[in-house]
Short mmCIF file of C-alpha atoms (C1' of nucleotides) in Angstrom, two decimals:
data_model
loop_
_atom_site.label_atom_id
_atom_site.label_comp_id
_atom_site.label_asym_id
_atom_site.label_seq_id
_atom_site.Cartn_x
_atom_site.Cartn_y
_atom_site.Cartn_z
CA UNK A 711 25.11 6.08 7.16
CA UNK A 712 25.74 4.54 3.73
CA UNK A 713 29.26 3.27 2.59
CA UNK A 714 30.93 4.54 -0.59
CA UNK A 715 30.13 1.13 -1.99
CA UNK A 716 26.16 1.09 -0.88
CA UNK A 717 26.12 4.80 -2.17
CA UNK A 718 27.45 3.76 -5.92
CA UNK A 719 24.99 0.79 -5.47
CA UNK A 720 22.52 2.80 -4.48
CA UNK A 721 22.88 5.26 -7.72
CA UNK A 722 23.48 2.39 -10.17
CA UNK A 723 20.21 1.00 -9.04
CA UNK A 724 18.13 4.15 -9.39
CA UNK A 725 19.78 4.66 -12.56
CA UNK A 726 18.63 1.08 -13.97
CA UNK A 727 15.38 2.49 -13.17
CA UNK A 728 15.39 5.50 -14.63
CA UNK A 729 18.27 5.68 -17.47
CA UNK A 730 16.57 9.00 -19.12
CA UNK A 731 15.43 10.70 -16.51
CA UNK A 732 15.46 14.46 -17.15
CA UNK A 733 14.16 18.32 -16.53
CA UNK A 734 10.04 17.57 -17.20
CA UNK A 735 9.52 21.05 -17.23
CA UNK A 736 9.21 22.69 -21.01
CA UNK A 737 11.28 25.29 -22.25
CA UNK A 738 13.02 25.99 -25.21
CA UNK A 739 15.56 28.60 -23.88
CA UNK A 740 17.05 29.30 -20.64
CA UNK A 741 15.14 32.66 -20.41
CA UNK A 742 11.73 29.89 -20.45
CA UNK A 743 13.36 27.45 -18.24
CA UNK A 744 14.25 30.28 -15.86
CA UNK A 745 10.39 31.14 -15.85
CA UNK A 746 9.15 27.92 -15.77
CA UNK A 747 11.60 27.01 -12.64
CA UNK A 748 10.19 30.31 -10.73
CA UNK A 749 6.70 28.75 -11.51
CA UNK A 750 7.33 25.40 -10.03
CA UNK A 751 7.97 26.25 -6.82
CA UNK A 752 5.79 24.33 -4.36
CA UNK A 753 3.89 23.03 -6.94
CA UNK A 754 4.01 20.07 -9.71
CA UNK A 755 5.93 20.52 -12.99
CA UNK A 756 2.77 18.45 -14.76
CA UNK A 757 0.29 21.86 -13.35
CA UNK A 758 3.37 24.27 -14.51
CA UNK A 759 3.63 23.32 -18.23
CA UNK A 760 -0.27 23.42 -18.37
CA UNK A 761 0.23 27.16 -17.95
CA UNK A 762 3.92 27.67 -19.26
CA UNK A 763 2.41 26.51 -22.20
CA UNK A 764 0.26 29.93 -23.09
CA UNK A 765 2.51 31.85 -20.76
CA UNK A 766 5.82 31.32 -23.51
CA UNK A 767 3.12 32.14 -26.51
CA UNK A 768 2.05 35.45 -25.01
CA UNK A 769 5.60 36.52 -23.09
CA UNK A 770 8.60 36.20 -25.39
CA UNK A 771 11.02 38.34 -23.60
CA UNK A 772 11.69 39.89 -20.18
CA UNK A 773 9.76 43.45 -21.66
CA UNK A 774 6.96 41.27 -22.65
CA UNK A 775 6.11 40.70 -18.74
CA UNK A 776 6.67 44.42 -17.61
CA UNK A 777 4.10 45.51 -20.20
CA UNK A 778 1.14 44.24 -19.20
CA UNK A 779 -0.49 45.07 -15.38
CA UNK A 780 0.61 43.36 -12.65
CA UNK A 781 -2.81 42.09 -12.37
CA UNK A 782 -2.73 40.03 -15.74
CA UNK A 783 0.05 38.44 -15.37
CA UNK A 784 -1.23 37.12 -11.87
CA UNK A 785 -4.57 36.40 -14.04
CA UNK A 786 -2.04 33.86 -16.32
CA UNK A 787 -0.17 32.40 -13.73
CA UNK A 788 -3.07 32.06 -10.84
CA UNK A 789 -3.90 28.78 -11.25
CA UNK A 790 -0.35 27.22 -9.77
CA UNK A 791 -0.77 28.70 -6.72
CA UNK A 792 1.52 31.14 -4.85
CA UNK A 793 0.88 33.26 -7.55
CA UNK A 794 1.16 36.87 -5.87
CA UNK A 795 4.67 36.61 -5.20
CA UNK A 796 4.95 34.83 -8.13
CA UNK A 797 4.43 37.55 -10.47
CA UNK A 798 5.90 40.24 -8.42
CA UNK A 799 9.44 38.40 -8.34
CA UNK A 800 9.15 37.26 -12.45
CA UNK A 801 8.75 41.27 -12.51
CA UNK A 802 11.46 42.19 -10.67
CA UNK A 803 13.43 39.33 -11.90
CA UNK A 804 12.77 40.34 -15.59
CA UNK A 805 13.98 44.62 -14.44
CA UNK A 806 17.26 42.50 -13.45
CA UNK A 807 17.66 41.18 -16.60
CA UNK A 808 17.31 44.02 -18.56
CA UNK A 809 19.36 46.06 -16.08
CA UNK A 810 22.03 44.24 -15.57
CA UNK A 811 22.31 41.30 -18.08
CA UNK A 812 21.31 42.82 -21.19
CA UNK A 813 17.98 40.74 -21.32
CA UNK A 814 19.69 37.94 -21.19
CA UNK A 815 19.90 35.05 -18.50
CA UNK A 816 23.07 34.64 -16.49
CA UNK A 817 25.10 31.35 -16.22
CA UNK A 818 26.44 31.25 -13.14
CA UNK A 819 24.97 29.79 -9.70
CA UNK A 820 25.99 33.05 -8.12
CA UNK A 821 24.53 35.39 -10.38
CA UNK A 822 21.02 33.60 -10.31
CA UNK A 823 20.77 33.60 -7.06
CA UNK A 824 20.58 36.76 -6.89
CA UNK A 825 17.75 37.21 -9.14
CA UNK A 826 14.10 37.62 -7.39
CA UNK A 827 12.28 33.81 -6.76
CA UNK A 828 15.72 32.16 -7.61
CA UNK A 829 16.98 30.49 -4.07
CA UNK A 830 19.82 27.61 -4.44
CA UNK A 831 17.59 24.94 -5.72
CA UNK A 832 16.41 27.40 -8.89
CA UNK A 833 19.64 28.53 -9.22
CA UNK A 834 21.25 25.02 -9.76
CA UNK A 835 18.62 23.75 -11.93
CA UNK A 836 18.98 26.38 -14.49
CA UNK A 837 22.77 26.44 -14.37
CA UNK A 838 22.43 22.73 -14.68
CA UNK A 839 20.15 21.81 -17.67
CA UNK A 840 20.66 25.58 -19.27
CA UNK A 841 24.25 25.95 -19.27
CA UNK A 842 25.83 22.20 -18.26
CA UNK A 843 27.32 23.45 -15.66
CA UNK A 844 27.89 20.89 -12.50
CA UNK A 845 25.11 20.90 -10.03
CA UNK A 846 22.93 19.05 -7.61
CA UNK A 847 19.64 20.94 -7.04
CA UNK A 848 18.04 19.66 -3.80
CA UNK A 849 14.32 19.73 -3.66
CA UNK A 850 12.26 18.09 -1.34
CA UNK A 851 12.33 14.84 -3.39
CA UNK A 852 16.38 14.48 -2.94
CA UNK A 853 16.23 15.68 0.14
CA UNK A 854 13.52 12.92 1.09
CA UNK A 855 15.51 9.86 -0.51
CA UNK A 856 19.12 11.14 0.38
CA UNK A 857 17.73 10.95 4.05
CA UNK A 858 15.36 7.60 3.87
CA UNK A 859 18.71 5.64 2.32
CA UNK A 860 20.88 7.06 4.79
CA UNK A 861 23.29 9.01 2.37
CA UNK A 862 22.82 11.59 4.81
CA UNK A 863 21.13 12.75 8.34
CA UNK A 864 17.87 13.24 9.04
CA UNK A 865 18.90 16.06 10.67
CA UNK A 866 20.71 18.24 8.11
CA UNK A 867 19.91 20.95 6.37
CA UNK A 868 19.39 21.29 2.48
CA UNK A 869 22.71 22.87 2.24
CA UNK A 870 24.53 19.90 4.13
CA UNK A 871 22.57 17.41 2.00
CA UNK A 872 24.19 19.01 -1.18
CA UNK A 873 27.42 19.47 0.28
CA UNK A 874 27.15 15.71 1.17
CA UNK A 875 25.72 14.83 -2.39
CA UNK A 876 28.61 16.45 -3.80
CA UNK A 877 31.16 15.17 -1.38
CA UNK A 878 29.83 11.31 -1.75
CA UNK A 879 29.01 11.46 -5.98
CA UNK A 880 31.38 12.48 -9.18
CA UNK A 881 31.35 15.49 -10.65
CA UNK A 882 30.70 14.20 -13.81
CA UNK A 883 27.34 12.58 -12.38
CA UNK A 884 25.60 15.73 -10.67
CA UNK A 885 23.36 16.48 -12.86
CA UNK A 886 21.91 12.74 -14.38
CA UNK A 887 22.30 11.90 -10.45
CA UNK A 888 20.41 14.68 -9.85
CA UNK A 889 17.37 14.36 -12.30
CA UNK A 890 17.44 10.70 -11.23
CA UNK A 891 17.04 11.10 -7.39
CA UNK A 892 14.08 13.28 -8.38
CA UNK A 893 12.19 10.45 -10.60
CA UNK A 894 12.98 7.85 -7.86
CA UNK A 895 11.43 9.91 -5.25
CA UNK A 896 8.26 11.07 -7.37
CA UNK A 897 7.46 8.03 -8.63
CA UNK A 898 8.55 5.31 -6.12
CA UNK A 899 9.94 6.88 -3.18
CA UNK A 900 7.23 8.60 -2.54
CA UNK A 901 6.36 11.16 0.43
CA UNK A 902 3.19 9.41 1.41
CA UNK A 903 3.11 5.66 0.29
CA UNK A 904 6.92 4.62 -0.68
CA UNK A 905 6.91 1.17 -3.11
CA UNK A 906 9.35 0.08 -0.36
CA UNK A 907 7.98 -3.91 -0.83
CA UNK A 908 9.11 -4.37 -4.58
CA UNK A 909 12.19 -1.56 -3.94
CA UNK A 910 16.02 -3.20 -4.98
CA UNK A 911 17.34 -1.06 -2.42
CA UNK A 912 15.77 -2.19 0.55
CA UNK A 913 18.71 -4.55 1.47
CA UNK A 914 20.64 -1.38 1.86
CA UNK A 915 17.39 1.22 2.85
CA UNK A 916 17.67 2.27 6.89
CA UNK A 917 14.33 3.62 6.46
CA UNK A 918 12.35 1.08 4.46
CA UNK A 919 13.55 -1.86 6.23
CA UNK A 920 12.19 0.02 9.13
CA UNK A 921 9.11 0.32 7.37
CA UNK A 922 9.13 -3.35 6.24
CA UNK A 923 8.99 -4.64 9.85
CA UNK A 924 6.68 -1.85 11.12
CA UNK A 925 4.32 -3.75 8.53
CA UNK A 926 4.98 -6.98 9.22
CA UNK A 927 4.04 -6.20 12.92
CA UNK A 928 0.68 -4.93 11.95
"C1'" DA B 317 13.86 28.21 12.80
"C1'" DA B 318 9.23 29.20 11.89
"C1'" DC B 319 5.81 31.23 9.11
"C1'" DT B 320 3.39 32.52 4.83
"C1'" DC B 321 1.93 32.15 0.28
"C1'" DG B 322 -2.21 28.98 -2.51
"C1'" DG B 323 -4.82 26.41 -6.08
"C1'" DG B 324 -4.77 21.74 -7.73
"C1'" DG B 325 -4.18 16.69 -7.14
"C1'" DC B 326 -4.76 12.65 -4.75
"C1'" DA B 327 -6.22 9.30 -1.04
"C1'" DT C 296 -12.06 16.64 3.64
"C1'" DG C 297 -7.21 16.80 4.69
"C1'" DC C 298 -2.67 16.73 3.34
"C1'" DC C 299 1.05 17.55 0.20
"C1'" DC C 300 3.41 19.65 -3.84
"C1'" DA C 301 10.56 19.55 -8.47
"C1'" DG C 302 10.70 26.86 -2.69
"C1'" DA C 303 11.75 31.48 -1.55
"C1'" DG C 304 11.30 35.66 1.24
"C1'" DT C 305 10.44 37.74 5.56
"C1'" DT C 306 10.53 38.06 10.56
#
DNA sequence: AACTCGGGGCA
DNA sequence: TGCCCAGAGTT
């Protein structure tokens, strides 16, 4: 496990990297954002905004997607993937709004959860870049790095990474550390081939100093 | 905890 | 071709 001091290190490092790292999804409102978040599920933002891009002309509002058949909307949205349950939870997410909100989107991590297709990591995001309000949304990218550094165990669960994100980083930071995490694990942390040989924090890296001599063996 | 949804991107 | 992707819901 990583000390206090590697941790800040750590988190300076990334942040040299990536100094304006941010939400790459596009939206102009949190109603979009809240859309576009659904969307991204399991899929790259890059293939999202190809189709949030017509999706925001032709839906302005939550009635806009409960007036047209199920089966267009799944025609707009099909080429993400997942796109069944998809639609049907934008649907029911968009009744909720109406319903209960007024048509508009909530603020709180609580209430979003609750929505249809919003689970903790949607929930955070929007709460985070919508409303500035203090998060750390763990995707598989920040779940990947927290574990390869050592911040945390291989063996938790999302919820005990965050809780251990939380614990271990300033409020203050949540959200740039956040966004951050996530460029440093797309672009050089990556799942399948990790940049582990020009990395600056392989001096401090469990997992690519393992890698490192696993190399150097073969 | 494991399984399913799913077309596109990349090696 | 095969494997993975800025997850969530169901069993």
């Amino acid at each position: 496990m990583l000390t206090k001091k590697d941790i800040r290190f750590a988190l300076d490092e990334i942040g040299k990297m990536y100094p304006d790292a941010h939400c790459e999804l596009t939206h102009e409102n949190p109603f979009e954002l809240l859309i576009a978040v659904v969307l991204s599920a399991q899929c790259t933002d890059a293939l999202v905004n190809k189709v949030t891009k017509d999706l925001f002309q032709k839906y302005k509002n939550p009635e806009d997607y409960l007036n047209v058949p199920l089966e267009e909307l799944q025609n707009d949205i099909k080429s993400i993937g997942l796109y069944r349950n998809k639609s049907k939870n934008i649907r029911k997410l968009c009744e909720t709004l109406i319903e209960q909100y007024g048509g508009e989107v909530p603020s709180t991590k609580a209430e979003l959860e609750k929505l249809a297709g919003v689970g903790r990591k949607t929930a955070n995001v929007v709460a985070s870049v919508a409303f500035g309000e203090p998060a750390i949304a763990v995707d598989t990218h920040v779940e990947r790095v927290s574990k390869r550094l050592g911040i945390c165990r291989w063996k938790d669960s999302v919820l005990e990474v965050e809780k251990t994100l939380m614990k271990k980083i300033p409020r203050d930071e949540w959200s740039q550390t956040h966004h951050r995490l996530i460029f440093f694990g797309r672009y050089h942390c990556k799942a399948r081939s990790p940049e582990c040989e020009v990395c600056p924090l392989l001096d401090i890296c469990r997992e690519g100093q393992k890698r490192m001599k696993a190399k150097a063996r073969a």
